[in-house]
Amino acid sequence: MLLGSFGSSSSSQSHHHHDEESADHDDHQRRRFTAAAAAATITTSPAIQIRQLLISCAELISRSDFSAANRLLTILSTNSSPFGDSTERLVHQFTRALSVRLNRYLSSTNHFLTPVSNIVETASTESSSSSSLALLQSSYLSLNQVTPFIRFTQLTANQAILEAINGNQQAIHIVDFDINHGVQWPPLMQALADRYPAPTLRITGTGNDLDTLRRTGDRLAKFAHSLGLRFQFHPLYYNTNNRDHDEDDPSIISSIVLLPDETLAVNCVFYLHRLLKDREKLRVFLHRVKSMNPKIVTIAEKEANHNHPIFLQRFVEALDYYTAVFDSLEATLPPGSRERMTVEQVWFGREIVDIVATEGEKRRERHEKFRSWEVMLRSCGFSNVALSPFALSQAKLLLRLHYPSEGYQLCVLSNSFFLGWQNQPLFSISSWR
């Protein structure tokens, strides 16, 4: 293994030679490593070799061996493309993320090094500009159309909510943390409108873009009107640039208006991981959600550990995770799919850059696996509510009708559902009270 030979040689020599000899040896090893890396790209098994080169590059950056990392990034860059097969596209995104991380290190330490590519960092991360926000929102809608990930979690969450709210409850309040475009709710609204008598529905939706919140509320209100469903929407805006009213501030819950005659459901689909930068605040948040006495709480998260404090372990975990994601897109979408390209470059590209290149409080994509969430939720007083056999049948039908591929795997564990690709779990959905 390239990583093993490079790492073991340089560390062992440091214990048996003087500094000058060790420096000569390290320089010799770097030259050997670069030559080996170049040779590896010509081999007949590029996927395995390239994966190892990416990991080796991440290790070099973590050791602050910036010159060797930059040379290796050049090799990786020439063997990747956003328009190639799934391996080439994946390597392109991770090379891009490693380049951003390297450039950040160099700028913070006043190193001078010719960058491997002219990466504009603001294009890889979230921007407050209207054009970047529109592109991000467009990629989210494409993600919802071309992959089962969002639809699977939202469909299952809706079914859990409907089953928790029986026909005798005539006033329903759903609190949706980070409602985005609200695409989850029209099917549930249709199901409620079909009940007799139909209940009233109030949705409180949180978000960090006031214009998106307003447009989401308007669309849902018009749809409710077409169904004859009595409906109210309450936008709850948090400003990510204001530390006093950020999304990780548990006091946001105090702004939610609760009425005594309403049955409450709380929806946390791909939301809680953002609060992991401060576990104590997250615990306070969960305790406050529990104190609201909801009938049901639905939670969906990526089944991955992208919150590891050690960069190299976080990198390998992300590499394995997104390899499965890109393979699933390769198998289920045509080669020239514009939607797939948008999803990979904008949505998943943004996530990969955040996981790989960002440290400290600025990192948002802090995914942890279901077992971690299960322990935390139980410690905050929640108990798991089993998802129903009907919900499982519904999820299987979704995959069979809209995403017909044997690669998608659906399994039940700890009363919760897990969606994966081949042998790699990707998403979990569970319900609690």
XYZ file of C-alpha atoms in Angstrom:
433
model
C 0.000 0.000 0.000
C 1.341 3.413 -0.932
C 0.056 4.982 2.251
C 1.673 2.374 4.476
C 5.088 2.433 2.768
C 5.246 6.212 2.771
C 4.131 6.615 6.370
C 6.201 3.847 7.938
C 9.429 4.752 6.172
C 9.466 8.409 7.144
C 8.524 7.748 10.780
C 11.003 4.935 11.374
C 13.936 6.835 9.901
C 13.331 9.746 12.226
C 14.291 7.496 15.167
C 17.627 6.250 13.666
C 19.245 9.176 11.815
C 20.355 12.686 12.471
C 18.123 15.567 11.324
C 20.059 16.224 8.143
C 20.054 12.563 7.093
C 16.373 12.319 7.939
C 15.597 15.360 5.788
C 17.498 13.811 2.851
C 15.640 10.560 3.365
C 12.252 12.317 3.506
C 13.025 14.214 0.308
C 14.028 10.938 -1.349
C 10.818 9.314 -0.135
C 8.714 12.167 -1.491
C 10.297 11.778 -4.919
C 9.689 8.021 -4.789
C 6.130 8.628 -3.639
C 5.389 11.061 -6.472
C 6.828 8.629 -9.013
C 4.819 5.754 -7.544
C 1.698 7.880 -7.581
C 2.237 8.719 -11.232
C 2.731 5.039 -12.056
C -0.388 4.085 -10.118
C -2.590 6.203 -12.349
C -1.561 4.074 -15.350
C -2.566 0.741 -13.802
C -5.578 -1.253 -14.914
C -7.530 -0.922 -11.626
C -7.966 2.844 -11.353
C -10.788 2.875 -8.802
C -8.751 1.167 -6.050
C -5.520 2.974 -6.907
C -7.123 6.402 -7.127
C -8.914 5.859 -3.826
C -5.559 5.132 -2.189
C -4.006 8.218 -3.772
C -6.799 10.390 -2.390
C -6.271 8.973 1.098
C -2.504 9.423 0.770
C -3.005 13.043 -0.279
C -5.248 13.657 2.725
C -2.562 12.155 4.961
C 0.097 14.422 3.469
C -2.045 17.483 4.128
C -2.712 16.361 7.688
C 1.089 16.080 8.157
C 1.562 19.582 6.697
C 3.632 18.137 3.841
C 2.132 20.649 1.451
C 4.619 20.306 -1.423
C 4.095 16.537 -1.746
C 0.335 16.977 -1.374
C 0.290 19.599 -4.127
C 2.202 17.311 -6.499
C -0.204 14.492 -5.793
C -3.199 16.778 -6.307
C -1.806 17.584 -9.757
C -1.771 13.872 -10.593
C -5.291 13.400 -9.226
C -6.545 16.415 -11.142
C -5.344 15.024 -14.466
C -7.096 11.713 -13.726
C -10.497 13.152 -12.847
C -13.342 14.877 -14.624
C -16.823 16.136 -13.714
C -18.028 14.511 -16.969
C -16.434 11.042 -16.739
C -17.594 7.849 -15.062
C -18.589 7.744 -11.390
C -14.992 7.235 -10.214
C -13.660 10.167 -12.234
C -16.488 12.412 -11.062
C -16.000 11.416 -7.426
C -12.242 12.011 -7.648
C -12.929 15.422 -9.185
C -15.054 16.460 -6.206
C -12.631 15.157 -3.568
C -9.602 16.613 -5.362
C -11.431 19.923 -5.457
C -12.190 19.694 -1.720
C -8.597 18.756 -0.854
C -7.371 21.683 -2.953
C -9.617 24.035 -1.002
C -8.285 22.640 2.278
C -4.681 22.941 1.093
C -5.192 26.507 -0.141
C -6.723 27.484 3.192
C -3.716 26.103 5.041
C -1.302 27.880 2.736
C -3.069 31.218 3.034
C -3.218 30.970 6.837
C 0.495 30.108 7.162
C 1.810 32.468 4.437
C 3.233 29.566 2.425
C 3.774 30.184 -1.261
C 2.859 27.307 -3.518
C 1.436 27.251 -7.024
C -2.079 25.866 -6.588
C -3.082 22.757 -8.494
C -6.060 24.549 -10.038
C -7.713 27.923 -9.951
C -10.404 26.949 -7.484
C -12.590 29.798 -6.363
C -13.376 28.830 -2.810
C -16.622 30.765 -2.639
C -17.942 28.759 -5.568
C -17.468 25.553 -3.588
C -19.165 26.681 -0.432
C -22.446 28.261 0.473
C -22.737 31.860 -0.625
C -25.191 34.512 0.368
C -25.504 35.781 -3.208
C -28.899 35.335 -4.830
C -27.461 33.428 -7.830
C -25.651 30.902 -5.603
C -28.735 30.455 -3.452
C -30.902 29.904 -6.525
C -28.434 27.320 -7.847
C -28.413 25.527 -4.501
C -32.206 25.482 -4.361
C -32.372 24.191 -7.925
C -29.948 21.379 -7.061
C -32.112 20.448 -4.052
C -35.165 20.077 -6.290
C -33.119 17.979 -8.735
C -31.923 15.810 -5.848
C -35.545 15.258 -4.848
C -36.437 14.202 -8.402
C -33.559 11.949 -9.449
C -32.736 10.150 -6.187
C -34.966 8.338 -3.683
C -33.126 9.756 -0.677
C -35.339 12.741 0.161
C -38.596 11.177 -1.015
C -37.953 8.006 0.994
C -37.361 9.883 4.240
C -40.228 12.334 3.727
C -42.718 9.658 2.682
C -41.858 7.554 5.736
C -41.964 10.551 8.077
C -45.389 11.530 6.717
C -46.732 8.040 7.286
C -45.460 8.040 10.873
C -47.177 11.390 11.478
C -50.467 10.241 9.919
C -50.498 7.062 12.002
C -49.721 8.992 15.195
C -52.601 11.410 14.557
C -55.874 9.526 14.653
C -59.138 10.687 13.135
C -60.496 12.136 16.382
C -57.923 14.932 16.479
C -59.312 17.963 14.687
C -56.461 20.478 15.045
C -52.960 19.484 13.931
C -49.780 21.505 14.274
C -46.571 20.433 12.520
C -43.280 22.115 13.367
C -40.832 21.545 10.520
C -37.244 22.503 11.323
C -35.662 23.772 8.098
C -38.724 23.398 5.893
C -36.894 24.491 2.717
C -39.401 24.291 -0.177
C -41.960 22.325 1.814
C -42.115 19.527 -0.789
C -42.741 17.018 1.998
C -46.192 18.315 2.920
C -48.583 18.214 -0.106
C -49.035 14.384 0.106
C -49.779 14.623 3.841
C -52.176 17.522 3.234
C -53.987 15.423 0.633
C -54.302 12.540 3.099
C -55.692 14.850 5.798
C -58.160 16.434 3.360
C -59.503 12.955 2.570
C -60.426 12.404 6.226
C -63.951 13.142 7.378
C -64.263 15.520 8.949
C -60.995 17.021 7.728
C -58.899 18.545 10.524
C -57.333 21.985 10.496
C -53.616 22.058 9.794
C -51.055 24.582 10.954
C -47.406 24.338 9.894
C -44.601 26.286 11.529
C -41.604 26.170 9.192
C -38.122 27.365 10.127
C -35.453 28.522 7.691
C -32.598 30.936 7.091
C -34.006 32.562 3.943
C -37.078 34.705 4.544
C -38.047 34.931 0.877
C -37.984 31.133 0.484
C -40.077 30.764 3.643
C -42.705 33.176 2.330
C -42.902 31.548 -1.088
C -43.131 28.105 0.532
C -45.983 29.299 2.732
C -47.807 30.784 -0.251
C -47.535 27.568 -2.277
C -48.752 25.409 0.604
C -51.644 27.790 1.307
C -52.766 27.697 -2.336
C -52.560 23.917 -2.385
C -54.559 23.666 0.865
C -57.192 25.982 -0.624
C -57.505 23.721 -3.680
C -58.168 20.807 -1.317
C -60.625 22.702 0.848
C -58.304 22.150 3.818
C -58.279 24.791 6.560
C -54.609 25.775 6.782
C -52.218 28.279 8.335
C -48.499 28.718 7.788
C -46.160 30.433 10.238
C -42.616 31.195 9.029
C -39.924 31.183 11.714
C -36.816 32.890 10.388
C -33.367 32.488 11.893
C -30.423 34.598 10.754
C -27.248 32.540 10.316
C -25.201 35.743 10.521
C -26.662 36.611 13.923
C -25.137 34.636 16.777
C -28.085 35.511 19.025
C -30.632 33.937 16.669
C -28.755 31.163 14.889
C -30.227 27.772 14.003
C -28.301 26.120 16.842
C -29.869 28.402 19.456
C -32.332 26.318 21.531
C -34.290 29.498 22.319
C -35.734 29.348 18.790
C -38.282 26.929 20.266
C -39.602 29.658 22.551
C -40.780 31.505 19.420
C -43.091 28.636 18.442
C -46.723 29.293 19.324
C -48.476 26.250 20.793
C -52.245 26.058 21.212
C -53.865 23.775 23.801
C -56.344 22.110 21.436
C -53.726 21.141 18.840
C -51.970 17.800 18.366
C -48.281 18.491 17.794
C -45.860 16.717 15.460
C -42.201 17.756 15.128
C -40.273 17.048 11.936
C -36.449 16.998 11.911
C -35.466 15.699 8.478
C -31.742 16.336 7.829
C -31.637 19.030 10.493
C -30.200 17.818 13.791
C -26.682 17.135 12.496
C -26.158 20.884 12.080
C -26.488 21.313 15.842
C -23.689 18.861 16.672
C -21.054 21.594 16.829
C -22.287 22.179 20.388
C -23.602 18.989 21.977
C -24.800 20.745 25.091
C -26.940 23.117 23.018
C -28.241 20.129 21.084
C -29.257 18.409 24.325
C -31.012 21.568 25.491
C -32.788 21.718 22.127
C -33.952 18.097 22.411
C -35.115 18.591 25.997
C -37.156 21.597 24.888
C -38.685 19.647 22.020
C -39.614 16.940 24.531
C -41.161 19.553 26.847
C -43.479 20.609 24.009
C -45.124 17.188 24.455
C -45.301 16.238 20.766
C -47.359 13.253 19.686
C -44.567 12.239 17.339
C -41.053 13.393 16.382
C -39.655 12.245 13.027
C -35.893 12.244 12.480
C -33.898 11.513 9.319
C -30.125 11.683 8.991
C -27.287 10.426 6.853
C -25.939 7.111 8.116
C -22.331 8.268 8.273
C -19.753 9.536 10.729
C -18.645 12.809 9.166
C -18.172 14.431 12.572
C -14.955 12.677 13.567
C -12.479 15.132 15.102
C -9.537 13.503 13.291
C -9.494 14.767 9.712
C -8.067 11.625 8.082
C -10.711 9.339 9.584
C -13.443 11.783 8.600
C -12.018 11.881 5.076
C -12.002 8.091 4.629
C -15.543 7.822 5.980
C -16.721 10.521 3.555
C -14.888 8.896 0.649
C -16.588 5.534 1.228
C -19.976 7.175 1.735
C -19.952 9.332 -1.390
C -18.471 6.505 -3.473
C -21.722 4.621 -2.852
C -23.799 7.746 -3.576
C -22.029 8.411 -6.895
C -22.243 4.720 -7.860
C -26.009 4.812 -7.266
C -26.345 7.858 -9.517
C -24.207 6.181 -12.172
C -26.425 3.083 -12.154
C -29.801 4.817 -12.198
C -29.353 7.887 -14.437
C -28.297 8.254 -18.089
C -24.692 9.337 -18.791
C -25.628 12.824 -20.012
C -28.094 13.648 -17.245
C -27.972 17.370 -16.469
C -29.831 16.787 -13.213
C -27.231 14.300 -12.040
C -24.429 16.706 -12.899
C -26.145 19.488 -10.933
C -26.734 17.239 -7.929
C -23.141 15.982 -7.904
C -21.362 19.269 -8.511
C -23.570 21.622 -6.505
C -25.369 19.703 -3.769
C -22.972 16.846 -2.999
C -19.969 18.939 -4.036
C -20.909 21.524 -1.399
C -21.242 18.795 1.251
C -17.889 17.211 0.350
C -16.048 20.546 0.496
C -17.614 21.276 3.872
C -16.658 17.878 5.340
C -13.133 17.821 3.892
C -12.014 21.453 3.873
C -13.771 23.053 6.850
C -12.787 22.840 10.499
C -14.177 24.320 13.684
C -17.578 25.907 14.103
C -17.930 26.771 10.416
C -18.403 23.108 9.442
C -22.113 22.286 9.037
C -22.149 18.728 7.694
C -21.562 16.879 10.978
C -23.371 13.622 10.297
C -23.320 10.824 12.832
C -24.732 7.311 12.638
C -28.078 6.173 13.980
C -26.609 4.529 17.091
C -25.215 7.868 18.217
C -28.575 9.575 17.696
C -30.378 6.747 19.465
C -28.229 7.117 22.591
C -28.650 10.883 22.639
C -32.418 10.805 22.100
C -32.960 8.205 24.813
C -30.819 10.212 27.224
C -33.110 13.202 26.580
C -36.233 11.235 27.491
C -37.424 10.055 24.074
C -38.565 6.535 23.301
C -38.498 4.943 19.866
C -41.822 4.474 18.057
C -41.744 1.549 15.632
C -42.372 2.412 11.995
C -45.259 0.357 10.652
C -45.296 -2.549 8.173
C -47.450 -0.356 5.903
C -44.754 2.345 5.938
C -42.216 -0.306 4.943
C -44.416 -1.545 2.078
C -44.894 2.036 0.937
C -41.141 2.682 0.917
C -40.515 -0.520 -1.036
C -43.163 0.486 -3.565
C -41.521 3.897 -4.001
C -38.197 2.263 -4.832
C -39.731 -0.333 -7.142
C -41.850 2.110 -9.154
C -39.593 5.154 -9.394
C -36.034 3.891 -8.804
C -35.975 0.330 -10.179
C -32.500 -0.896 -9.340
C -31.364 -3.914 -7.357
C -28.610 -1.776 -5.886
C -30.897 0.033 -3.442
C -31.249 -1.852 -0.186
C -33.945 -1.214 2.424
C -33.682 -2.768 5.874
C -35.299 -2.477 9.292
C -33.190 -2.156 12.433
C -34.156 -0.912 15.895
C -37.697 -0.128 14.692
C -36.215 2.256 12.108
C -35.630 2.147 8.346
C -32.281 2.322 6.583
C -31.808 3.000 2.878
C -28.485 2.085 1.314
C -26.690 1.290 -1.901
C -25.260 -2.232 -2.176
C -23.724 -2.853 1.272
C -23.328 0.802 2.252
C -26.117 2.271 4.456
C -26.797 5.872 3.409
C -29.846 7.220 5.271
C -31.909 6.433 8.351
C -35.440 7.469 9.290
C -36.983 6.942 12.723
C -39.835 8.227 14.882
C -39.878 9.091 18.578
C -42.083 10.432 21.316
